[in-house]
Amino acid sequence: SQGGVACAAPPVSGLKFRVLIVDDNDDIRKLLAMFLRNVPFGVDFACDGREALEMYHIAQQKGIPYNLLVLDNQMPELTG
């Protein structure tokens, strides 16, 4: 995404509470990133359902699972 929030952000290590936000809208991801920039937990973003599933599985395999998933319910192909 041009100037937006990177979709495949690397997992944040060392933080106990992690959130994965999934939305295909770049503007929404930017807005959420702005609001959440100073929160005391890790926030990652995914652009679509397939990327979110991949990030979720990688986090599980690494032993740093997400505590909360925030999903857009209306996305192309694979929705929330």
C-alpha angles and dihedrals in degrees: 000000000000110000091339134110111299110249099211099049113171114252115267111242126206095032119112099204117054132181129196115202116196121194132139091210111094092200092055091049090050092049093048091046089053093051094044100042094107101038116126094238139067119272123190128180132215126191097213145003096268093053090046092054091049092049090046093052093046091051090050092049092049092050094244102106125181116258094200134025120199110195135188104229095209114053131136117271103348112033134191 
